[in-house]
DNA sequence: TTATCAATGTGAATCAATAAACAGAAACCC
DNA sequence: GGGTTTCTGTTTATTGATTCACATTGATAA
């Protein structure tokens, strides 16, 4: 299913809508209003309706949106039909947190391999994900048609690992390392740093504190 | 130091500039050009200059920006002069990853307490941070004037913990739980979900893949 | 000394995201 | 059965973020 040029932010919100809807889905509650979704995500109902308009979904005037249908439609838009496979490189605290968090959450997006350099971690299975030696990255990525890599190794190692993964055919990378990476334009790179999030919180907390007397 | 109404995005980038600058800081390299900063963060040099203009920093036409000075100035803007204290609630894999990652990274932003409910974790010290029983949250936050809370407990527990922290006087919350929270307007809330990041990567990776042949 | 070059700094223009405003539809109420 | 309410869907306006375009500067070289 295709919709031309969905705004970047809309894609992000669609993922959030789905997450929220999955959470409230139950026998009793089959429909939801735009203002209910909005409230959960701290945005306006107009924003929600606009996003849904962009993906061509219509709600029921009196009952709102059918939760199941909407979850389904979002899936048809943001998921890949045949599913995408993911690898995590670096099975430290963060790597483990990621794997345990993802476990079974999305049917079209599965972490199917982990890599590390520490012999104690290799050839073991964490939360259903097998851990291999780092020098098998390329081989396993190709074999399993893994298209997405998550990097959670010490930051000095990140550039080399990114390069290896790109050469092996990965199409997207999620980098949790503070080291800025460079990848070719056909690979989508997302970088996240908790320090930036925390500093943002700190900055606006400080600001709020001044504003609210 | 005050600059009125720095754009949200600029604050985020200032944190990133500082991180990148701290990384390249060395004896040999004392100055940096806007295009060098830009390249590291995958943005345009104009963006960088505009942000620096907003914080009132001027570079040297021939040498670029003085790295030390700039790091310093960013600190005076985004950090709080007297420092801010942070608590982490939930010392699982994610909580530990956060604590070990932050350790000693920012002088004005220190994680000084952790909380958990598991007796095995309580009264131990992780990476220099003491772990207390969850029912001491309120007391310890007040005692130590902790103004920022990080939530990394199982998601069902998140709302209750957020409420307790707000009542105890926290001014900002960073929520890693997928559960949407509600806080009063004088508390700044930031929510981050790795699944959204990963789904974004997956979506654009898929899209790129189609575009590039 | 004058031209050239490679940078910064910034007003104006563009582009992207959000919000406001409102028409239209179904249910409900009297 | 007409009026009222409450929601959606969409057009239009506003706000916010980014980029363009170019003036400016000072070093260097011709
Ligand atoms: N971006 C964030 O928000 C954030 C938060 C926490 C940690 N981090 C970063 O994530 C990374 C991991 O953090 P962590 O707390 O899990 O660290 P960690 O030390 O617990 O884990 C790192 C793992 O990588 C493995 N490793 C080391 N070199 C390797 C290599 N060449 N190939 C494969 N595996 C290798 C280690 O054996 C270890 O298991 C660090 O770079 C840290 O800075 C980022
Ligand atoms: N947002 C993200 O990107 C992301 C990524 C990974 C995990 N998570 C979420 O973060 C949370 C923690 O993940 P994790 O992998 O560290 O899980 P975990 O199970 O390893 O850790 C949770 C910790 O919280 C403690 N805890 C449970 N109830 C508590 C309470 N009432 N008070 C204080 N502590 C309590 C547990 O003892 C445990 O130590 C989960 O909600 C998970 O969904 C989020």
XYZ file of C-alpha atoms (C1' of nucleotides) and ligand atoms in Angstrom:
574
model
C 0.000 0.000 0.000
C 1.386 3.329 -1.059
C 0.747 6.871 -0.180
C 2.929 9.390 -1.858
C 5.299 11.304 0.356
C 3.917 10.957 3.802
C 5.467 13.696 5.941
C 8.297 12.554 8.142
C 6.470 13.520 11.301
C 3.315 11.778 10.207
C 5.177 8.507 9.835
C 6.469 8.930 13.351
C 3.004 9.624 14.678
C 1.435 6.715 12.832
C 3.785 4.450 14.710
C 2.730 6.116 17.936
C -0.961 5.861 17.080
C -0.601 2.175 16.508
C 1.277 1.684 19.732
C -1.370 3.553 21.675
C -4.221 1.774 19.938
C -2.735 -1.624 20.606
C -2.638 -0.653 24.231
C -6.289 0.328 24.527
C -7.648 -2.381 22.270
C -10.129 -4.578 24.108
C -13.445 -6.312 23.738
C -15.431 -3.461 25.211
C -13.788 -0.666 23.337
C -13.907 -1.082 19.592
C -13.903 2.539 18.495
C -11.959 5.635 19.374
C -12.387 9.363 18.745
C -9.699 11.624 17.405
C -9.624 13.567 20.639
C -8.976 10.403 22.604
C -5.968 9.508 20.510
C -4.831 13.107 20.686
C -4.992 13.188 24.437
C -2.824 10.126 24.796
C -0.074 11.609 22.673
C -0.394 15.201 23.843
C -1.308 16.537 20.433
C -4.453 18.099 18.977
C -7.385 16.156 17.545
C -6.968 18.077 14.295
C -3.495 16.709 13.958
C -4.812 13.189 14.323
C -7.571 13.688 11.798
C -5.185 15.262 9.362
C -2.808 12.316 9.617
C -5.621 9.856 9.123
C -6.839 11.859 6.183
C -3.384 11.560 4.644
C -3.544 7.800 4.824
C -7.073 7.865 3.513
C -8.886 6.516 6.518
C -12.400 7.597 7.328
C -14.006 7.306 10.700
C -17.568 6.968 11.717
C -19.196 10.228 12.569
C -20.845 8.941 15.686
C -18.502 6.242 16.881
C -15.119 7.531 15.782
C -12.505 5.255 14.276
C -12.591 1.498 14.301
C -9.531 0.572 16.322
C -8.857 -2.757 14.694
C -9.251 -1.428 11.180
C -6.999 1.484 11.908
C -4.250 -0.628 13.438
C -4.480 -2.769 10.388
C -4.299 0.076 7.938
C -1.332 1.670 9.668
C 0.384 -1.679 9.392
C -0.281 -1.851 5.685
C 1.336 1.537 5.282
C 4.352 1.526 7.514
C 5.214 -2.150 7.580
C 6.759 -3.940 4.698
C 4.483 -6.623 3.368
C 7.016 -9.424 3.585
C 8.464 -8.246 6.886
C 11.932 -6.909 7.632
C 14.652 -8.551 9.631
C 16.843 -6.773 12.137
C 20.232 -7.417 13.740
C 21.639 -5.943 16.930
C 25.380 -5.467 17.181
C 26.717 -5.193 20.724
C 24.967 -7.245 23.361
C 25.708 -5.119 26.422
C 23.122 -3.610 28.712
C 21.604 -1.565 25.964
C 21.595 -4.363 23.412
C 19.866 -6.648 25.866
C 17.308 -4.002 26.784
C 16.486 -3.533 23.132
C 16.086 -7.230 22.457
C 13.920 -7.882 25.457
C 11.788 -4.859 24.730
C 11.152 -5.804 21.107
C 10.467 -9.401 21.715
C 7.355 -10.365 19.814
C 6.021 -6.820 19.642
C 5.797 -6.504 15.871
C 5.061 -9.303 13.512
C 6.617 -7.575 10.524
C 9.801 -6.511 12.250
C 11.840 -9.183 13.954
C 15.245 -9.075 15.581
C 16.714 -12.333 14.428
C 20.409 -12.041 15.283
C 22.785 -10.408 17.736
C 26.547 -9.990 17.500
C 29.253 -9.441 20.046
C 32.984 -9.874 20.482
C 32.903 -11.247 23.988
C 33.312 -15.052 23.907
C 31.009 -15.458 26.867
C 28.092 -14.050 24.941
C 28.683 -15.792 21.658
C 26.711 -18.915 20.781
C 24.201 -18.229 23.456
C 20.577 -17.287 23.015
C 19.141 -14.151 24.654
C 15.411 -13.807 24.767
C 15.120 -16.015 21.746
C 17.833 -14.236 19.749
C 21.057 -16.067 18.917
C 24.328 -14.235 19.430
C 27.144 -14.697 16.918
C 30.725 -13.558 16.734
C 31.120 -10.131 15.251
C 33.132 -11.391 12.301
C 30.090 -13.312 11.102
C 28.052 -10.142 10.653
C 28.411 -9.974 6.937
C 27.693 -13.621 6.330
C 24.620 -13.782 8.544
C 23.153 -10.554 7.229
C 23.363 -11.826 3.689
C 22.128 -15.295 4.522
C 19.052 -14.042 6.326
C 18.377 -11.026 4.221
C 18.624 -8.728 7.216
C 17.841 -5.198 6.121
C 18.163 -3.214 9.344
C 21.002 -2.918 11.836
C 21.006 -1.562 15.368
C 24.371 -0.457 16.717
C 25.011 -0.651 20.457
C 28.728 -1.307 20.740
C 31.279 1.024 22.340
C 31.344 4.140 20.212
C 34.829 3.732 18.758
C 33.718 0.532 17.062
C 30.619 2.033 15.521
C 31.968 3.376 12.204
C 33.627 0.115 11.257
C 30.534 -1.879 12.097
C 28.301 0.477 10.167
C 30.505 0.114 7.134
C 30.488 -3.658 7.330
C 26.744 -3.750 7.641
C 26.250 -1.409 4.700
C 28.513 -3.528 2.554
C 26.563 -6.588 3.604
C 23.397 -4.985 2.275
C 21.642 -3.388 5.193
C 19.210 -0.621 4.137
C 18.686 1.156 7.431
C 20.718 1.737 10.576
C 19.672 2.804 14.032
C 22.726 4.108 15.854
C 22.658 4.422 19.634
C 26.282 5.367 19.795
C 27.236 9.030 20.213
C 29.674 8.676 17.322
C 28.321 10.355 14.176
C 28.293 7.918 11.271
C 28.448 8.286 7.533
C 26.481 6.051 5.249
C 25.648 6.201 1.551
C 22.441 7.959 0.563
C 20.546 4.774 -0.139
C 20.867 3.752 3.496
C 18.569 5.443 5.988
C 20.350 6.446 9.165
C 18.708 7.346 12.438
C 20.779 8.391 15.410
C 19.531 8.639 18.947
C 21.390 9.903 21.956
C 19.917 9.810 25.421
C 22.096 12.661 26.533
C 20.447 14.958 24.035
C 17.023 13.899 25.297
C 18.068 14.422 28.860
C 19.631 17.785 28.154
C 16.485 18.875 26.414
C 14.449 17.863 29.427
C 16.903 19.641 31.692
C 16.780 22.812 29.630
C 13.006 23.052 29.428
C 12.565 21.932 33.015
C 14.805 24.797 34.056
C 12.910 27.178 31.808
C 9.508 26.055 33.048
C 10.682 26.392 36.560
C 11.459 30.046 35.964
C 8.250 30.693 34.115
C 5.905 29.117 36.584
C 7.010 31.456 39.330
C 22.806 33.359 30.543
C 19.545 33.906 28.734
C 18.437 33.958 25.203
C 14.755 34.439 24.693
C 12.841 31.621 23.113
C 15.449 29.465 21.515
C 13.637 27.204 19.049
C 13.032 23.724 20.269
C 15.073 22.195 17.500
C 17.951 24.551 18.112
C 18.206 23.419 21.713
C 18.400 19.863 20.505
C 21.140 20.691 18.037
C 23.134 22.701 20.544
C 23.362 19.568 22.641
C 24.520 17.679 19.583
C 27.059 20.327 18.652
C 28.559 20.141 22.082
C 28.722 16.381 21.994
C 30.433 16.427 18.621
C 32.821 19.195 19.638
C 33.826 17.393 22.806
C 34.679 14.452 20.623
C 36.964 16.307 18.241
C 38.536 18.561 20.836
C 42.303 18.097 20.969
C 45.568 19.994 21.236
C 46.063 20.212 17.509
C 42.597 21.243 16.550
C 41.413 24.355 18.303
C 39.000 25.711 15.709
C 36.245 24.327 13.546
C 34.282 25.577 10.525
C 30.523 25.512 10.243
C 30.732 23.044 7.390
C 32.745 20.659 9.517
C 30.160 20.662 12.276
C 27.444 20.350 9.669
C 29.021 17.322 8.094
C 29.225 15.491 11.377
C 25.540 15.948 12.042
C 24.282 15.611 8.478
C 22.856 19.100 8.325
C 23.733 22.229 6.351
C 26.405 24.742 7.338
C 23.814 27.513 7.212
C 21.806 25.731 9.841
C 24.835 25.642 12.080
C 25.629 29.292 11.589
C 22.047 30.272 12.151
C 21.949 28.380 15.444
C 25.193 29.990 16.573
C 23.834 33.343 15.560
C 20.830 32.728 17.795
C 23.048 32.168 20.777
C 25.113 35.192 19.828
C 28.390 33.492 19.058
C 30.692 34.859 16.415
C 33.374 32.882 14.699
C 36.613 33.918 13.204
C 36.360 34.498 9.513
C 39.568 32.698 8.739
C 39.749 30.040 11.405
C 36.122 29.300 12.097
C 34.808 28.814 15.622
C 36.921 28.366 18.711
C 35.958 24.914 19.921
C 36.622 25.474 23.591
C 34.822 28.776 23.694
C 31.847 27.334 21.888
C 31.567 24.307 24.151
C 31.697 26.694 27.026
C 29.042 28.991 25.691
C 26.668 26.158 24.873
C 27.106 25.033 28.444
C 26.208 28.444 29.762
C 23.031 28.360 27.742
C 21.676 24.880 28.074
C 23.044 23.884 31.442
C 21.710 25.236 34.657
C 24.330 27.195 36.528
C 24.016 25.275 39.742
C 23.590 21.913 38.092
C 20.585 19.620 38.043
C 20.211 16.273 39.734
C 18.634 13.248 38.142
C 17.065 10.012 39.406
C 16.494 6.790 37.498
C 13.537 4.645 38.483
C 13.811 1.009 37.398
C 17.243 -0.524 37.417
C 16.771 -3.186 34.775
C 18.809 -3.511 31.616
C 17.753 -0.148 30.354
C 18.255 1.624 33.664
C 21.738 0.199 33.952
C 22.589 1.145 30.384
C 21.521 4.697 31.069
C 23.512 4.996 34.250
C 26.680 3.566 32.811
C 26.382 5.708 29.714
C 25.918 8.956 31.642
C 28.584 8.338 34.145
C 30.692 11.459 34.433
C 29.714 12.769 31.007
C 28.205 16.097 32.090
C 29.313 18.095 35.056
C 26.035 19.953 35.403
C 23.783 16.958 35.107
C 24.350 14.093 37.487
C 22.408 10.931 38.106
C 22.590 10.671 41.863
C 20.025 8.024 42.735
C 18.346 4.917 41.378
C 15.210 3.162 42.596
C 13.906 -0.343 42.221
C 11.527 -2.754 43.877
C 13.704 -5.828 43.649
C 15.410 -6.481 47.017
C 18.511 -7.785 45.292
C 19.155 -4.416 43.736
C 18.360 -2.224 46.700
C 21.158 -0.859 48.851
C 23.739 -1.647 46.256
C 25.753 0.791 44.215
C 25.784 0.609 40.400
C 28.436 2.568 38.606
C 28.629 4.956 41.480
C 24.880 5.380 41.834
C 23.123 4.109 44.943
C 19.892 2.165 44.513
C 17.045 2.692 46.980
C 13.683 1.077 47.517
C 10.954 2.565 45.402
C 8.987 3.785 48.376
C 11.802 6.151 49.248
C 11.454 8.030 45.968
C 9.633 10.965 47.387
C 11.870 11.377 50.383
C 15.141 11.150 48.456
C 13.983 13.453 45.686
C 13.104 16.125 48.193
C 16.210 15.634 50.280
C 18.552 15.952 47.332
C 16.605 18.462 45.344
C 16.381 16.143 42.375
C 14.650 17.946 39.532
C 14.622 15.345 36.771
C 13.351 11.786 36.677
C 14.015 9.004 34.201
C 11.440 6.230 34.075
C 12.540 2.742 33.052
C 10.242 0.429 34.960
C 7.715 -1.965 33.394
C 5.170 0.182 31.639
C 2.185 -0.525 33.909
C 4.062 1.057 36.800
C 4.968 4.217 34.915
C 1.923 6.423 35.624
C 2.051 5.899 39.346
C 5.757 6.596 39.474
C 5.414 9.705 37.372
C 2.756 11.008 39.711
C 4.857 10.368 42.774
C 7.835 12.105 41.260
C 5.789 15.118 40.240
C 4.377 15.422 43.732
C 7.888 15.183 45.101
C 8.873 18.183 43.040
C 10.498 16.917 39.882
C 10.412 19.452 37.024
C 11.143 17.226 34.066
C 10.560 13.591 33.180
C 12.147 11.412 30.538
C 9.883 8.437 29.954
C 11.262 5.358 28.197
C 8.124 3.389 28.776
C 5.616 3.019 25.952
C 2.850 4.085 28.323
C 1.708 7.641 27.611
C 1.881 9.774 30.736
C 0.079 12.859 31.937
C 1.846 15.520 33.900
C 0.917 19.070 34.870
C 2.000 21.849 32.516
C 4.845 23.015 34.697
C 6.580 19.679 34.282
C 8.353 19.056 31.004
C 7.754 15.596 29.637
C 9.790 13.854 26.982
C 8.868 10.404 25.773
C 11.061 8.155 23.732
C 10.199 4.826 22.253
C 12.700 2.705 20.418
C 9.987 0.977 18.478
C 9.000 4.247 16.870
C 12.623 4.887 15.921
C 12.968 1.428 14.518
C 9.715 1.626 12.618
C 10.789 4.908 11.126
C 14.048 3.346 10.008
C 12.152 0.373 8.616
C 9.714 2.573 6.729
C 12.324 4.790 5.123
C 14.683 1.897 4.482
C 11.883 0.216 2.577
C 11.131 3.418 0.715
C 14.761 4.071 -0.158
C 15.109 0.560 -1.338
C 12.335 1.121 -3.852
C 13.668 4.454 -4.953
C 17.259 3.450 -5.524
C 16.439 0.941 -8.221
C 47.600 47.899 -4.258
C 44.139 45.474 -6.156
C 41.841 41.117 -7.212
C 40.555 36.725 -5.539
C 39.051 33.544 -2.343
C 36.828 31.243 1.409
C 34.748 31.929 5.177
C 30.891 34.232 8.362
C 26.369 36.611 9.410
C 21.793 37.643 8.260
C 17.314 39.462 5.861
C 14.106 37.516 2.832
C 12.034 33.572 0.649
C 10.632 29.061 0.831
C 9.130 24.939 2.696
C 7.030 22.044 6.322
C 4.089 21.414 10.187
C 0.352 22.805 12.953
C -3.855 24.957 14.063
C -8.095 27.388 13.068
C -12.341 27.597 10.914
C -16.063 25.698 9.117
C -19.171 22.700 6.120
C -21.547 18.419 6.392
C -23.524 14.371 8.481
C -25.765 11.427 11.757
C -27.949 11.000 16.148
C -30.801 12.956 19.635
C -34.198 15.747 21.714
C -38.146 18.034 22.198
C -39.916 17.353 11.988
C -36.977 21.308 13.076
C -33.322 22.453 15.965
C -29.238 21.183 18.578
C -25.256 18.674 19.463
C -21.063 16.437 18.370
C -18.222 14.504 15.714
C -15.473 14.069 11.006
C -13.045 15.834 6.819
C -10.972 19.494 4.475
C -9.710 24.152 3.105
C -7.372 28.029 4.575
C -4.326 30.580 7.701
C -0.621 30.711 10.840
C 3.433 29.513 12.886
C 7.904 27.450 12.903
C 12.089 25.703 10.638
C 15.145 25.669 6.895
C 17.363 27.336 2.975
C 18.684 30.885 -0.338
C 21.123 34.672 -1.642
C 24.214 37.910 -0.825
C 26.779 41.555 1.753
C 30.861 41.557 4.486
C 35.357 40.551 5.998
C 40.101 39.708 6.186
C 43.789 36.843 4.439
C 46.481 35.791 0.539
C 48.443 36.229 -3.785
C 49.262 38.517 -8.193
N 22.570 6.472 22.627
C 22.144 6.174 23.828
O 21.108 6.644 24.235
C 22.933 5.277 24.641
C 22.553 4.892 25.904
C 23.348 4.013 26.549
C 24.477 3.553 25.908
N 24.786 4.021 24.701
C 25.923 3.601 23.925
O 25.641 2.306 23.447
C 26.788 1.546 23.465
C 26.578 0.318 24.311
O 26.216 0.656 25.624
P 26.146 -0.449 26.726
O 25.775 0.200 27.983
O 25.316 -1.590 26.241
O 27.672 -0.889 26.791
P 28.276 -2.289 27.191
O 29.713 -2.107 27.420
O 27.421 -2.912 28.241
O 28.058 -3.163 25.882
C 28.858 -3.092 24.771
C 28.889 -4.484 24.150
O 29.544 -4.418 22.893
C 30.436 -5.522 22.806
N 31.500 -5.188 21.873
C 32.618 -4.480 22.070
N 33.331 -4.369 20.950
C 32.637 -5.020 20.004
C 32.853 -5.257 18.632
N 33.927 -4.787 17.994
N 31.935 -5.950 17.964
C 30.845 -6.433 18.584
N 30.581 -6.236 19.881
C 31.476 -5.535 20.574
C 30.919 -5.750 24.207
O 31.380 -7.061 24.358
C 29.660 -5.477 25.012
O 28.885 -6.648 25.158
C 27.899 2.468 23.946
O 28.524 3.035 22.824
C 27.180 3.541 24.666
O 27.872 4.760 24.551
C 24.025 4.827 24.078
N 11.413 3.146 25.268
C 12.387 2.340 24.898
O 13.052 2.614 23.955
C 12.592 1.135 25.670
C 13.584 0.232 25.368
C 13.740 -0.829 26.172
C 12.887 -0.961 27.238
N 11.895 -0.062 27.441
C 10.986 -0.078 28.537
O 11.696 0.307 29.673
C 11.246 -0.436 30.763
C 12.404 -1.176 31.378
O 13.002 -2.019 30.448
P 14.090 -3.058 30.926
O 14.508 -3.825 29.730
O 15.136 -2.377 31.702
O 13.193 -4.000 31.851
P 13.669 -4.826 33.109
O 12.591 -5.779 33.425
O 15.050 -5.344 32.890
O 13.775 -3.746 34.247
C 12.701 -3.228 34.937
C 13.169 -2.926 36.359
O 12.166 -2.216 37.049
C 12.036 -2.767 38.349
N 10.697 -2.497 38.844
C 9.559 -3.183 38.611
N 8.523 -2.616 39.241
C 9.014 -1.545 39.878
C 8.438 -0.540 40.689
N 7.140 -0.517 40.960
N 9.238 0.419 41.174
C 10.561 0.422 40.901
N 11.159 -0.488 40.145
C 10.387 -1.473 39.639
C 12.344 -4.224 38.186
O 12.779 -4.782 39.420
C 13.468 -4.176 37.151
O 14.726 -4.046 37.770
C 10.131 -1.299 30.229
O 8.910 -0.635 30.429
C 10.366 -1.383 28.773
O 9.166 -1.494 28.082
C 11.782 0.971 26.705
